[in-house]
Coordinates of C-alpha atoms in Angstrom, one line a residue:
Chain D
M109 CA -61.7 190.4 -83.6
S110 CA -64.3 189.2 -80.9
F111 CA -63.8 188.7 -77.3
T112 CA -63.9 185.0 -77.7
A113 CA -61.0 185.2 -80.1
L114 CA -59.0 186.9 -77.5
R115 CA -59.1 183.8 -75.3
S116 CA -56.8 181.9 -77.6
P117 CA -53.1 182.5 -76.7
R118 CA -52.3 183.0 -80.3
A119 CA -54.5 186.0 -80.5
W120 CA -52.6 187.6 -77.8
L121 CA -49.2 187.1 -79.4
G122 CA -49.8 190.1 -81.7
P123 CA -50.8 192.8 -79.2
L124 CA -48.3 191.4 -76.7
S125 CA -45.4 191.5 -79.2
V126 CA -46.4 195.1 -80.1
L127 CA -46.3 196.2 -76.3
A128 CA -43.0 194.3 -75.9
L129 CA -41.6 196.1 -78.8
I130 CA -42.8 199.6 -77.6
A131 CA -41.1 198.8 -74.2
V132 CA -37.9 197.9 -75.7
V133 CA -37.9 201.0 -77.9
F134 CA -38.6 203.1 -74.8
F135 CA -36.0 201.3 -72.8
L136 CA -33.2 201.9 -75.4
G137 CA -34.5 205.5 -76.0
E138 CA -34.3 206.2 -72.2
R139 CA -30.6 205.3 -72.3
M140 CA -30.1 207.9 -74.9
N141 CA -32.2 210.5 -73.0
F142 CA -34.8 210.7 -75.7
G143 CA -37.6 213.1 -75.0
P144 CA -41.2 213.2 -76.7
Q145 CA -39.6 215.6 -79.4
Q146 CA -37.1 213.0 -80.3
Y147 CA -39.9 210.3 -80.5
M148 CA -42.0 212.7 -82.5
Q149 CA -39.2 213.4 -85.0
L150 CA -38.6 209.6 -85.5
I151 CA -42.3 208.9 -86.1
L152 CA -42.6 211.8 -88.5
D153 CA -39.5 210.8 -90.5
G154 CA -40.6 207.3 -90.4
L155 CA -44.1 208.2 -91.7
R156 CA -42.3 209.9 -94.7
G157 CA -40.3 206.7 -95.6
G158 CA -43.5 204.6 -94.9
T159 CA -45.6 206.6 -97.3
I160 CA -43.1 205.7 -100.2
Y161 CA -43.3 202.1 -99.0
A162 CA -47.1 202.4 -99.3
L163 CA -47.0 203.7 -102.8
I164 CA -44.5 200.8 -103.8
A165 CA -46.7 198.3 -102.0
M166 CA -49.8 199.3 -103.9
G167 CA -47.9 198.5 -107.0
F168 CA -47.2 195.0 -105.8
V169 CA -50.9 194.6 -104.6
T170 CA -52.3 195.7 -108.0
V171 CA -50.1 193.3 -110.1
F172 CA -50.6 190.5 -107.5
N173 CA -54.5 190.8 -107.7
V174 CA -54.8 190.8 -111.2
T175 CA -52.0 188.5 -112.4
G176 CA -51.2 186.4 -109.3
I177 CA -47.6 187.1 -109.5
I178 CA -45.3 189.1 -107.1
N179 CA -43.6 191.5 -109.4
F180 CA -40.0 191.9 -108.1
A181 CA -39.3 194.4 -110.8
Q182 CA -41.4 196.9 -108.8
G183 CA -38.2 198.4 -107.3
A184 CA -36.8 199.1 -110.8
F185 CA -39.8 201.3 -111.5
V186 CA -39.1 203.3 -108.5
M187 CA -35.4 203.8 -109.6
L188 CA -36.5 204.5 -113.3
G189 CA -38.9 207.2 -112.2
A190 CA -36.3 208.9 -110.1
M191 CA -33.6 208.6 -112.7
L192 CA -35.4 209.6 -115.7
A193 CA -36.9 212.7 -113.9
V194 CA -33.4 213.6 -112.7
S195 CA -32.0 213.2 -116.4
I196 CA -34.9 215.5 -117.8
Y197 CA -34.3 217.9 -115.1
D198 CA -30.6 218.0 -115.8
S199 CA -31.0 218.2 -119.6
S200 CA -30.6 221.5 -121.5
L201 CA -34.4 222.1 -122.0
P202 CA -34.9 225.7 -122.2
L203 CA -37.4 226.1 -119.5
M204 CA -37.7 227.8 -116.2
P205 CA -36.6 225.5 -113.5
A206 CA -40.1 225.2 -112.2
A207 CA -41.6 224.2 -115.5
K208 CA -38.7 221.9 -116.1
L209 CA -39.4 220.1 -112.9
V210 CA -43.0 219.7 -113.9
V211 CA -41.8 218.2 -117.2
A212 CA -39.4 216.0 -115.4
V213 CA -41.9 214.7 -113.0
I214 CA -44.5 213.9 -116.0
G215 CA -41.7 212.6 -118.0
G216 CA -40.3 210.3 -115.5
I217 CA -43.8 209.0 -114.7
A218 CA -44.8 208.4 -118.5
G219 CA -41.4 206.9 -119.4
T220 CA -41.6 204.4 -116.5
T221 CA -45.1 203.4 -117.3
L222 CA -44.0 202.9 -120.8
I223 CA -41.3 200.8 -119.7
G224 CA -43.5 198.8 -117.3
M225 CA -45.8 198.0 -120.2
L226 CA -43.0 197.0 -122.4
L227 CA -41.7 194.9 -119.8
E228 CA -45.1 193.0 -119.3
R229 CA -45.3 192.6 -123.2
L230 CA -41.8 191.3 -123.5
T231 CA -41.3 189.2 -120.5
I232 CA -44.6 188.2 -118.6
Y233 CA -47.0 188.0 -121.7
P234 CA -44.9 185.6 -123.9
A235 CA -44.8 183.3 -120.5
R236 CA -48.4 183.8 -119.5
H237 CA -49.1 180.1 -119.6
S238 CA -46.3 179.4 -117.2
S239 CA -46.6 178.8 -113.4
P240 CA -46.6 181.8 -111.2
L241 CA -43.2 180.8 -109.8
T242 CA -41.7 181.0 -113.3
L243 CA -43.2 184.4 -113.7
I244 CA -42.0 185.6 -110.3
I245 CA -38.5 184.5 -111.2
I246 CA -38.8 186.4 -114.6
T247 CA -39.6 189.5 -112.8
V248 CA -36.5 189.0 -110.6
G249 CA -34.4 188.7 -113.7
A250 CA -36.2 191.6 -115.1
Y251 CA -35.2 193.7 -112.1
I252 CA -31.6 192.7 -112.3
S253 CA -31.4 193.4 -116.0
M254 CA -33.0 196.8 -115.6
Q255 CA -30.7 197.7 -112.8
G256 CA -27.7 196.6 -115.1
L257 CA -28.9 198.8 -117.9
A258 CA -29.4 201.7 -115.4
L259 CA -25.7 201.3 -114.3
I260 CA -24.6 201.5 -118.0
A261 CA -26.8 204.5 -118.7
W262 CA -26.3 206.6 -115.6
G263 CA -23.3 205.2 -114.0
A264 CA -22.8 204.4 -110.3
K265 CA -22.8 208.0 -108.9
P266 CA -25.6 209.4 -106.9
Y267 CA -27.7 212.1 -108.7
V268 CA -29.6 215.2 -107.2
L269 CA -33.2 216.1 -107.8
P270 CA -33.9 219.4 -106.1
A271 CA -36.6 219.8 -103.5
F272 CA -40.0 220.9 -104.9
T273 CA -40.7 223.8 -102.9
T274 CA -37.2 225.7 -103.1
L275 CA -36.0 224.0 -106.5
D276 CA -32.8 223.7 -104.7
I277 CA -30.7 220.9 -102.8
A278 CA -31.5 222.6 -99.5
D279 CA -35.2 222.1 -98.5
K280 CA -37.5 224.5 -96.7
T281 CA -38.0 223.2 -93.3
F282 CA -40.7 224.1 -90.6
R283 CA -40.1 223.8 -86.9
I284 CA -43.2 222.7 -84.9
G285 CA -42.6 222.5 -81.2
G286 CA -39.0 221.4 -81.7
V287 CA -39.9 218.9 -84.4
V288 CA -38.5 219.5 -87.7
L289 CA -40.6 219.0 -90.8
K290 CA -39.3 219.1 -94.4
A291 CA -41.4 220.7 -97.0
Q292 CA -40.7 217.7 -99.2
S293 CA -42.5 215.6 -96.7
L294 CA -45.6 217.5 -97.3
W295 CA -45.2 216.9 -101.1
I296 CA -44.7 213.2 -100.4
W297 CA -47.9 213.1 -98.3
G298 CA -50.0 215.3 -100.5
T299 CA -49.0 213.2 -103.7
T300 CA -49.8 210.0 -102.0
A301 CA -53.2 211.3 -100.8
L302 CA -53.9 212.4 -104.3
V303 CA -52.9 209.1 -105.7
L304 CA -55.1 207.2 -103.2
V305 CA -58.2 209.3 -104.1
G306 CA -57.4 208.8 -107.7
L307 CA -57.1 205.0 -107.3
A308 CA -60.2 204.7 -105.3
Y309 CA -62.1 206.7 -108.0
F310 CA -60.6 204.5 -110.7
F311 CA -61.4 201.1 -109.0
E312 CA -64.7 202.1 -107.7
R313 CA -66.3 204.4 -110.4
T314 CA -64.7 203.4 -113.9
L315 CA -65.6 200.5 -115.8
T316 CA -62.1 199.7 -116.5
G317 CA -61.3 199.9 -112.8
K318 CA -64.3 197.5 -112.0
A319 CA -63.1 195.1 -114.8
L320 CA -59.7 195.0 -113.2
R321 CA -61.2 194.2 -109.7
A322 CA -63.4 191.5 -111.5
C323 CA -60.1 189.9 -112.8
A324 CA -58.7 189.8 -109.3
I325 CA -61.9 188.2 -107.9
N326 CA -62.7 185.6 -110.5
K327 CA -60.5 185.5 -113.7
R328 CA -62.8 182.8 -115.3
G329 CA -65.8 185.0 -114.8
A330 CA -64.1 188.1 -116.0
R331 CA -63.1 186.4 -119.3
L332 CA -66.7 185.2 -119.8
M333 CA -67.8 188.9 -119.4
G334 CA -65.5 189.5 -122.5
I335 CA -62.8 191.0 -120.4
S336 CA -59.4 190.5 -121.9
V337 CA -57.3 189.3 -119.0
N338 CA -54.2 189.9 -121.1
R339 CA -55.0 193.6 -121.4
M340 CA -55.9 193.9 -117.7
S341 CA -52.4 192.3 -117.0
L342 CA -50.9 195.0 -119.1
L343 CA -53.0 197.6 -117.5
A344 CA -51.9 196.4 -114.1
F345 CA -48.2 196.6 -114.9
A346 CA -48.8 200.0 -116.3
L347 CA -50.4 201.2 -113.0
A348 CA -47.6 199.6 -110.9
A349 CA -45.0 201.1 -112.8
A350 CA -46.7 204.7 -112.5
L351 CA -47.1 204.1 -108.7
G352 CA -43.4 203.0 -108.3
A353 CA -42.3 206.0 -110.6
I354 CA -44.2 208.4 -108.5
G355 CA -42.8 207.1 -105.3
G356 CA -39.3 207.3 -106.6
I357 CA -39.6 210.8 -107.9
V358 CA -41.2 212.3 -104.7
V359 CA -38.6 210.6 -102.6
A360 CA -35.7 211.6 -104.9
P361 CA -35.1 215.0 -103.3
T362 CA -34.7 213.5 -99.8
T363 CA -32.2 211.0 -101.0
R364 CA -29.7 210.8 -103.7
P365 CA -31.1 208.7 -106.5
T366 CA -28.7 206.0 -107.8
Y367 CA -29.1 203.0 -110.2
D368 CA -29.5 200.6 -107.2
M369 CA -31.9 202.5 -105.1
G370 CA -34.7 200.3 -106.3
L371 CA -33.5 197.2 -104.7
V372 CA -34.0 198.3 -101.0
L373 CA -37.1 200.3 -101.7
G374 CA -38.6 197.7 -103.8
L375 CA -38.1 195.1 -101.0
K376 CA -39.4 197.3 -98.4
G377 CA -42.5 198.0 -100.5
F378 CA -42.8 194.1 -100.6
V379 CA -42.5 194.0 -96.9
A380 CA -45.3 196.7 -96.6
A381 CA -47.6 194.7 -99.1
I382 CA -47.0 191.6 -97.0
I383 CA -47.9 193.2 -93.7
G384 CA -51.1 194.4 -95.5
G385 CA -52.0 191.0 -96.7
L386 CA -50.9 191.3 -100.4
V387 CA -54.3 191.6 -101.6
S388 CA -55.7 194.8 -100.2
S389 CA -54.5 198.4 -101.1
P390 CA -55.6 200.0 -97.7
G391 CA -53.6 197.2 -96.3
A392 CA -50.7 198.1 -98.2
V393 CA -51.0 201.8 -97.1
I394 CA -51.2 200.9 -93.4
G395 CA -48.3 198.3 -93.9
G396 CA -46.2 201.0 -95.4
L397 CA -46.7 203.5 -92.7
L398 CA -46.2 201.0 -90.0
L399 CA -43.1 199.7 -91.5
G400 CA -41.9 203.2 -91.8
I401 CA -42.4 204.1 -88.3
L402 CA -41.3 200.9 -87.0
E403 CA -37.8 200.7 -88.7
N404 CA -37.2 204.4 -87.9
L405 CA -38.0 204.1 -84.4
A406 CA -36.0 201.0 -84.0
A407 CA -32.9 202.5 -85.9
G408 CA -33.3 205.7 -84.0
V409 CA -32.9 204.2 -80.6
T410 CA -30.0 201.9 -81.8
R411 CA -28.0 202.7 -84.9
S412 CA -29.4 204.3 -88.1
G413 CA -27.4 201.8 -90.3
M414 CA -29.7 198.9 -89.0
K415 CA -32.8 200.2 -90.4
D416 CA -32.9 197.7 -93.2
I417 CA -32.3 194.8 -90.7
Y418 CA -35.3 195.7 -88.7
S419 CA -37.5 195.8 -91.9
F420 CA -36.5 192.3 -93.0
I421 CA -36.8 191.1 -89.3
V422 CA -40.5 192.3 -89.6
L423 CA -40.8 190.6 -92.9
I424 CA -39.9 187.3 -91.4
L425 CA -42.0 187.6 -88.4
V426 CA -45.0 188.6 -90.4
L427 CA -44.5 185.6 -92.8
L428 CA -44.1 183.3 -89.8
Y429 CA -46.9 184.6 -87.7
R430 CA -49.2 186.5 -89.8
P431 CA -48.9 185.3 -93.4
Q432 CA -52.4 186.4 -94.1
G433 CA -51.4 190.0 -93.1
I434 CA -52.3 192.1 -90.1
L435 CA -55.8 193.0 -91.3
R436 CA -56.7 189.3 -91.5
A437 CA -58.0 189.8 -95.0
G438 CA -55.9 187.0 -96.2
R439 CA -58.5 184.3 -96.5
K440 CA -59.4 185.3 -100.0
P441 CA -58.5 188.1 -102.3
V442 CA -60.8 190.8 -101.2
E443 CA -60.5 193.6 -103.5
A444 CA -57.9 195.1 -105.8
G445 CA -59.0 198.6 -104.9
Chain X
M810 CA -76.6 179.6 -135.6
L811 CA -74.1 177.3 -133.8
Q812 CA -72.5 174.4 -135.6
I813 CA -70.0 172.1 -133.8
I814 CA -68.4 169.7 -136.1
D815 CA -66.3 166.7 -134.9
L816 CA -65.0 168.8 -132.0
S817 CA -62.4 167.3 -129.9
S818 CA -60.6 168.7 -126.8
S819 CA -58.6 167.4 -123.9
Y820 CA -57.3 168.4 -120.4
G821 CA -53.8 167.4 -120.5
R822 CA -53.9 163.8 -121.6
I823 CA -57.3 163.1 -120.6
Q824 CA -59.6 163.4 -123.8
A825 CA -62.8 165.2 -122.6
L826 CA -64.5 165.5 -125.9
R827 CA -64.3 163.1 -128.9
Q828 CA -65.7 164.2 -132.2
V829 CA -68.7 165.9 -130.7
S830 CA -71.1 167.3 -133.7
L831 CA -74.2 169.3 -132.8
Q832 CA -76.4 172.2 -134.1
V833 CA -78.2 175.0 -132.5
E834 CA -80.8 176.8 -134.7
E835 CA -81.8 180.3 -134.2
G836 CA -84.6 180.7 -131.6
E837 CA -84.2 177.1 -130.1
I838 CA -83.6 175.8 -126.9
V839 CA -81.2 173.0 -127.1
A840 CA -80.5 170.8 -124.1
I841 CA -77.4 168.6 -123.5
I842 CA -77.9 165.9 -120.9
G843 CA -75.7 163.3 -119.6
P844 CA -73.9 162.1 -116.6
N845 CA -71.3 163.9 -114.2
G846 CA -67.8 164.0 -116.2
A847 CA -69.4 163.4 -119.5
G848 CA -67.7 166.5 -120.8
K849 CA -70.7 168.9 -120.8
T850 CA -69.0 171.7 -119.2
T851 CA -65.9 171.1 -121.3
L852 CA -68.1 171.5 -124.4
L853 CA -69.4 174.9 -123.4
N854 CA -65.9 176.0 -122.3
T855 CA -64.6 175.1 -125.6
V856 CA -67.4 176.9 -127.4
C857 CA -66.3 180.0 -125.4
G858 CA -62.6 179.5 -125.9
L859 CA -61.8 178.9 -122.4
V860 CA -60.7 175.3 -123.2
R861 CA -58.6 174.8 -126.5
A862 CA -60.1 172.5 -129.1
C863 CA -57.6 170.0 -130.5
G864 CA -59.8 169.1 -133.5
G865 CA -62.8 169.9 -135.3
E866 CA -64.6 173.2 -135.8
I867 CA -67.0 175.5 -134.0
R868 CA -69.0 177.9 -136.4
F869 CA -71.1 180.6 -135.0
Q870 CA -73.5 182.4 -137.4
G871 CA -71.3 181.0 -140.1
Q872 CA -68.1 182.4 -138.8
D873 CA -65.3 180.0 -137.6
I874 CA -64.7 180.8 -133.9
T875 CA -62.5 177.7 -133.0
N876 CA -59.9 178.7 -130.4
M877 CA -60.7 182.4 -130.7
P878 CA -59.9 184.5 -127.7
T879 CA -62.8 184.5 -125.2
H880 CA -63.4 188.1 -125.3
R881 CA -63.9 188.1 -129.0
I882 CA -66.2 185.2 -128.8
V883 CA -68.3 187.3 -126.2
R884 CA -68.3 190.2 -128.6
L885 CA -69.8 188.3 -131.3
G886 CA -72.8 187.6 -129.0
V887 CA -72.0 184.4 -127.1
S888 CA -72.6 184.6 -123.4
Q889 CA -72.0 181.9 -120.8
V890 CA -73.6 181.6 -117.5
P891 CA -70.9 179.3 -115.9
E892 CA -71.4 176.5 -113.6
R893 CA -71.3 177.4 -110.0
R894 CA -72.1 180.9 -111.0
Q895 CA -68.9 182.6 -110.7
V896 CA -70.3 185.9 -109.8
F897 CA -67.8 188.5 -108.5
D898 CA -68.6 188.1 -104.9
T899 CA -67.3 191.5 -103.3
L900 CA -68.6 193.5 -106.2
S901 CA -72.2 194.8 -105.7
V902 CA -75.2 193.2 -107.6
R903 CA -75.3 196.3 -109.8
E904 CA -71.6 196.2 -110.7
N905 CA -71.9 192.5 -111.5
L906 CA -74.7 193.1 -113.9
L907 CA -72.9 196.1 -115.5
L908 CA -69.8 194.1 -116.0
G909 CA -72.1 191.8 -117.9
A910 CA -72.5 194.5 -120.5
Y911 CA -68.7 195.1 -120.5
Q912 CA -68.2 194.7 -124.3
R913 CA -71.2 196.9 -125.1
F914 CA -69.8 200.1 -123.3
R915 CA -67.5 200.6 -126.1
H916 CA -70.3 201.3 -128.8
E917 CA -73.4 201.8 -126.9
R918 CA -74.7 204.5 -124.7
R919 CA -74.8 204.1 -121.1
S920 CA -78.5 204.8 -121.2
T921 CA -79.4 201.9 -123.2
I922 CA -77.3 199.7 -120.9
E923 CA -79.0 201.1 -117.8
A924 CA -82.4 200.4 -119.4
D925 CA -81.3 196.7 -120.0
L926 CA -80.4 196.7 -116.2
Q927 CA -83.9 197.7 -115.5
Q928 CA -85.3 194.9 -117.8
V929 CA -83.2 192.4 -116.0
C930 CA -84.6 193.6 -112.7
E931 CA -88.1 193.3 -114.0
L932 CA -87.2 189.5 -115.0
F933 CA -85.6 189.0 -111.5
P934 CA -87.6 191.3 -109.0
L935 CA -85.8 190.0 -106.2
L936 CA -82.4 191.4 -107.5
Q937 CA -84.0 194.9 -107.7
D938 CA -83.9 195.5 -103.9
R939 CA -80.3 194.4 -103.4
L940 CA -78.6 196.2 -106.3
D941 CA -76.0 197.8 -104.0
E942 CA -75.2 194.9 -101.9
P943 CA -72.2 192.7 -102.5
A944 CA -73.1 189.6 -104.5
E945 CA -71.6 187.3 -101.8
T946 CA -74.4 188.2 -99.4
L947 CA -77.1 186.8 -101.8
S948 CA -78.4 183.3 -101.4
G949 CA -77.4 180.6 -103.8
G950 CA -80.6 180.9 -105.9
M951 CA -80.4 184.6 -106.1
Q952 CA -76.7 184.4 -107.2
Q953 CA -77.7 182.0 -109.8
M954 CA -80.4 184.7 -110.9
L955 CA -77.7 187.2 -111.0
A956 CA -75.4 185.1 -112.9
I957 CA -78.2 184.6 -115.5
G958 CA -79.0 188.4 -115.5
R959 CA -75.4 189.0 -115.9
G960 CA -75.0 186.9 -118.9
L961 CA -78.2 188.7 -120.5
M962 CA -76.6 192.0 -120.0
A963 CA -74.5 191.1 -122.8
R964 CA -77.5 191.0 -125.0
P965 CA -76.4 187.5 -126.3
K966 CA -77.5 186.1 -129.6
L967 CA -76.7 182.7 -127.9
L968 CA -76.9 182.0 -124.2
L969 CA -75.0 179.0 -122.9
L970 CA -76.3 177.8 -119.5
D971 CA -74.1 175.6 -117.6
E972 CA -76.1 173.6 -114.8
P973 CA -78.5 176.5 -113.9
S974 CA -80.5 174.4 -111.3
L975 CA -77.4 172.9 -109.6
G976 CA -77.7 173.0 -105.9
L977 CA -81.0 175.0 -105.8
A978 CA -84.1 174.4 -103.9
P979 CA -87.1 173.0 -106.0
L980 CA -88.9 176.2 -106.0
L981 CA -86.1 178.1 -107.3
V982 CA -85.3 175.4 -110.0
R983 CA -88.9 175.8 -111.2
E984 CA -88.5 179.6 -111.3
I985 CA -85.1 179.3 -113.4
F986 CA -86.8 177.1 -115.9
R987 CA -89.7 179.5 -116.2
I988 CA -87.2 182.1 -116.9
I989 CA -85.5 180.1 -119.6
L990 CA -88.7 179.8 -121.3
E991 CA -89.5 183.5 -120.9
L992 CA -86.1 184.1 -122.6
R993 CA -86.9 182.0 -125.6
R994 CA -90.2 183.9 -126.0
Q995 CA -88.0 187.0 -126.2
G996 CA -86.1 185.5 -129.0
T997 CA -82.8 184.3 -127.1
T998 CA -81.3 181.0 -128.4
V999 CA -80.2 179.0 -125.5
L1000 CA -78.0 175.9 -125.3
L1001 CA -78.5 174.4 -122.0
V1002 CA -76.4 171.8 -120.1
E1003 CA -78.3 169.9 -117.4
Q1004 CA -78.0 167.1 -115.1
N1005 CA -81.6 167.7 -114.2
A1006 CA -82.7 165.8 -117.4
R1007 CA -86.3 165.9 -116.8
A1008 CA -86.5 169.6 -116.3
A1009 CA -84.3 170.3 -119.2
L1010 CA -86.1 168.1 -121.6
R1011 CA -89.4 169.8 -120.6
V1012 CA -88.2 173.4 -121.7
A1013 CA -86.0 172.2 -124.6
D1014 CA -86.9 171.9 -128.4
R1015 CA -84.3 169.4 -129.0
G1016 CA -81.6 167.6 -127.0
Y1017 CA -78.3 165.7 -127.1
V1018 CA -77.1 163.1 -124.7
L1019 CA -73.3 163.4 -124.0
E1020 CA -71.6 160.3 -122.5
T1021 CA -67.9 160.0 -121.9
G1022 CA -67.2 162.8 -124.3
H1023 CA -69.3 161.8 -127.2
V1024 CA -72.9 162.3 -128.5
T1025 CA -74.6 158.9 -128.0
M1026 CA -78.2 160.1 -128.8
S1027 CA -80.0 163.2 -130.3
G1028 CA -83.5 164.2 -131.2
T1029 CA -86.3 166.3 -130.3
A1030 CA -86.9 166.7 -126.5
A1031 CA -90.1 164.8 -126.7
E1032 CA -88.4 161.9 -128.5
L1033 CA -85.6 161.8 -125.9
A1034 CA -88.0 162.0 -123.0
R1035 CA -90.0 159.0 -124.5
D1036 CA -86.7 157.0 -125.0
E1037 CA -86.6 154.0 -122.7
A1038 CA -82.8 154.1 -122.2
I1039 CA -82.9 157.7 -121.4
Q1040 CA -85.8 157.2 -118.9
R1041 CA -83.9 154.6 -117.3
A1042 CA -80.6 156.3 -117.1
Y1043 CA -81.6 160.1 -116.5
L1044 CA -85.1 160.2 -115.7
G1045 CA -85.2 157.8 -112.7
R1046 CA -88.2 156.1 -113.9
S1047 CA -88.9 152.5 -114.5
V1048 CA -90.5 152.0 -117.9
S1049 CA -93.3 149.9 -116.6
G1050 CA -94.0 151.9 -113.4
N1051 CA -94.9 155.0 -115.2
H1052 CA -96.5 157.4 -112.6
G1053 CA -97.7 160.2 -114.9
T1054 CA -96.0 162.3 -117.3
R1055 CA -96.6 165.6 -115.3
V1056 CA -93.8 165.1 -112.7
G1057 CA -92.7 168.5 -111.6
A1058 CA -89.2 169.8 -112.3
S1059 CA -88.6 169.9 -108.6
E1060 CA -88.6 166.2 -108.2
G1061 CA -86.0 165.6 -110.8
G1062 CA -82.8 166.9 -109.3
K1063 CA -79.5 165.5 -109.5
E1064 CA -80.4 162.1 -107.9
A1065 CA -82.2 161.3 -111.1
G1066 CA -79.2 161.3 -113.1
R1067 CA -77.4 158.7 -110.7
R1068 CA -80.1 156.3 -110.3

């Protein structure tokens, strides 16, 4: 943003509202006698949640870039990843707990990826000549059916996936200057960092990744290169499903996975993707982290039950005032990577 | 090499092509000229499978390719350099060129493809220095060269060129047509769609005139260039006031077609 741009009142709106928000948070926090420690704790926990949103948001971005549709079934992938992993872990496989967890993680991701590909072939592919709106509504239907099937398969009760470090419900915690850090948070951040590096490598260095980006930039041009757009759409769904599943699995030990966990997580991933402009993966990551911190701070100084409300207020505000996302990358699809 | 027999296709209810028949022999440059909206681009897109044919037949090297998926047609050796270039603007020049060879990575070694990339760079020396820059930073003319280079990276048996001179400065137009001749010398068959009829007929062996979706005239390029009706309609030259036959490609341009 240049200095001349700052002269327009609209440009001030963003920074001013952020400042106002911080002021409100501090004002409310003051009344609860919050010190730096409390704020740090809220931010840290927010970052953990935000990382999951970022993973889910990248799934939205990948599918949107390649196919032009918003895949509201993304939340179902999150739920399926967690539930499949839990089921494998709870099964009677004759393995050590650690080995079982590894199998559960891999199985959860692989199973969800397969389901994602199946979903694309069974619902999106047959309707590929329809308008994006039709396809988006199909994904909503797909989400609802998958959640329904999950209810039949797993029931309504919450499940437990042990923390990765302790292989127990109780996680190892670190205390750093009065701030409590769960070991699972480190798993979440480490996994996400690995996924980001892997994705960057895939999109920047491999032919298939470049073909996927080419589809996102110019579908007609891509087809003329002999790239099968249908196959890329399948690949995008596979990738999105894997990303969702990874998010669901690493977050599972910090929540109690249920058949309907995908709804809120999926929608928040969508909010994160919108904050980031819907077309950029780095934007999705920043959007996810910001959203996580914001909702956790806001809920921390008011009531924790109101977390979701704040997220959707953010969604509405972004759609009203920054529909192109906070990175201003929204003028044209910039990259899928 | 390419036979189009009674081909019809339409966009919605508007019929864009009506029973078009034409042939391209191996090693030829064939030009399709005609006014804006005559269906020239639709014709190329139908050959590539981007637009569905609703009647007729397209045969490539004896094989029926009518309504085949685009990626399979490309694999058979048909490559289109689309109108307005359609380069991947945020990918680098090198990535654009490599994606041109997308279908070849499956069976061929990377070194062969890299060697072809070098060859394309020799053909378009200006691209060489900018291989790692995003395609969107190139000028229109260089993007056109990139688009042609990308098309060549597929090692096509048949190259379809859609309006390669559109919107380019005269000097670049001449350069593009020089390259088309060079391609023919190297054995590539070219089907060329152009509004710049003068330049097109100068490089082509044969030509077809497409008007409102059907072929109204065909013949060798020389015959067409001599034809009075074509001279009036597309070459922007009154029959009596002939001011020399050697008029540079640069002077033709789009206006010629409209006059």
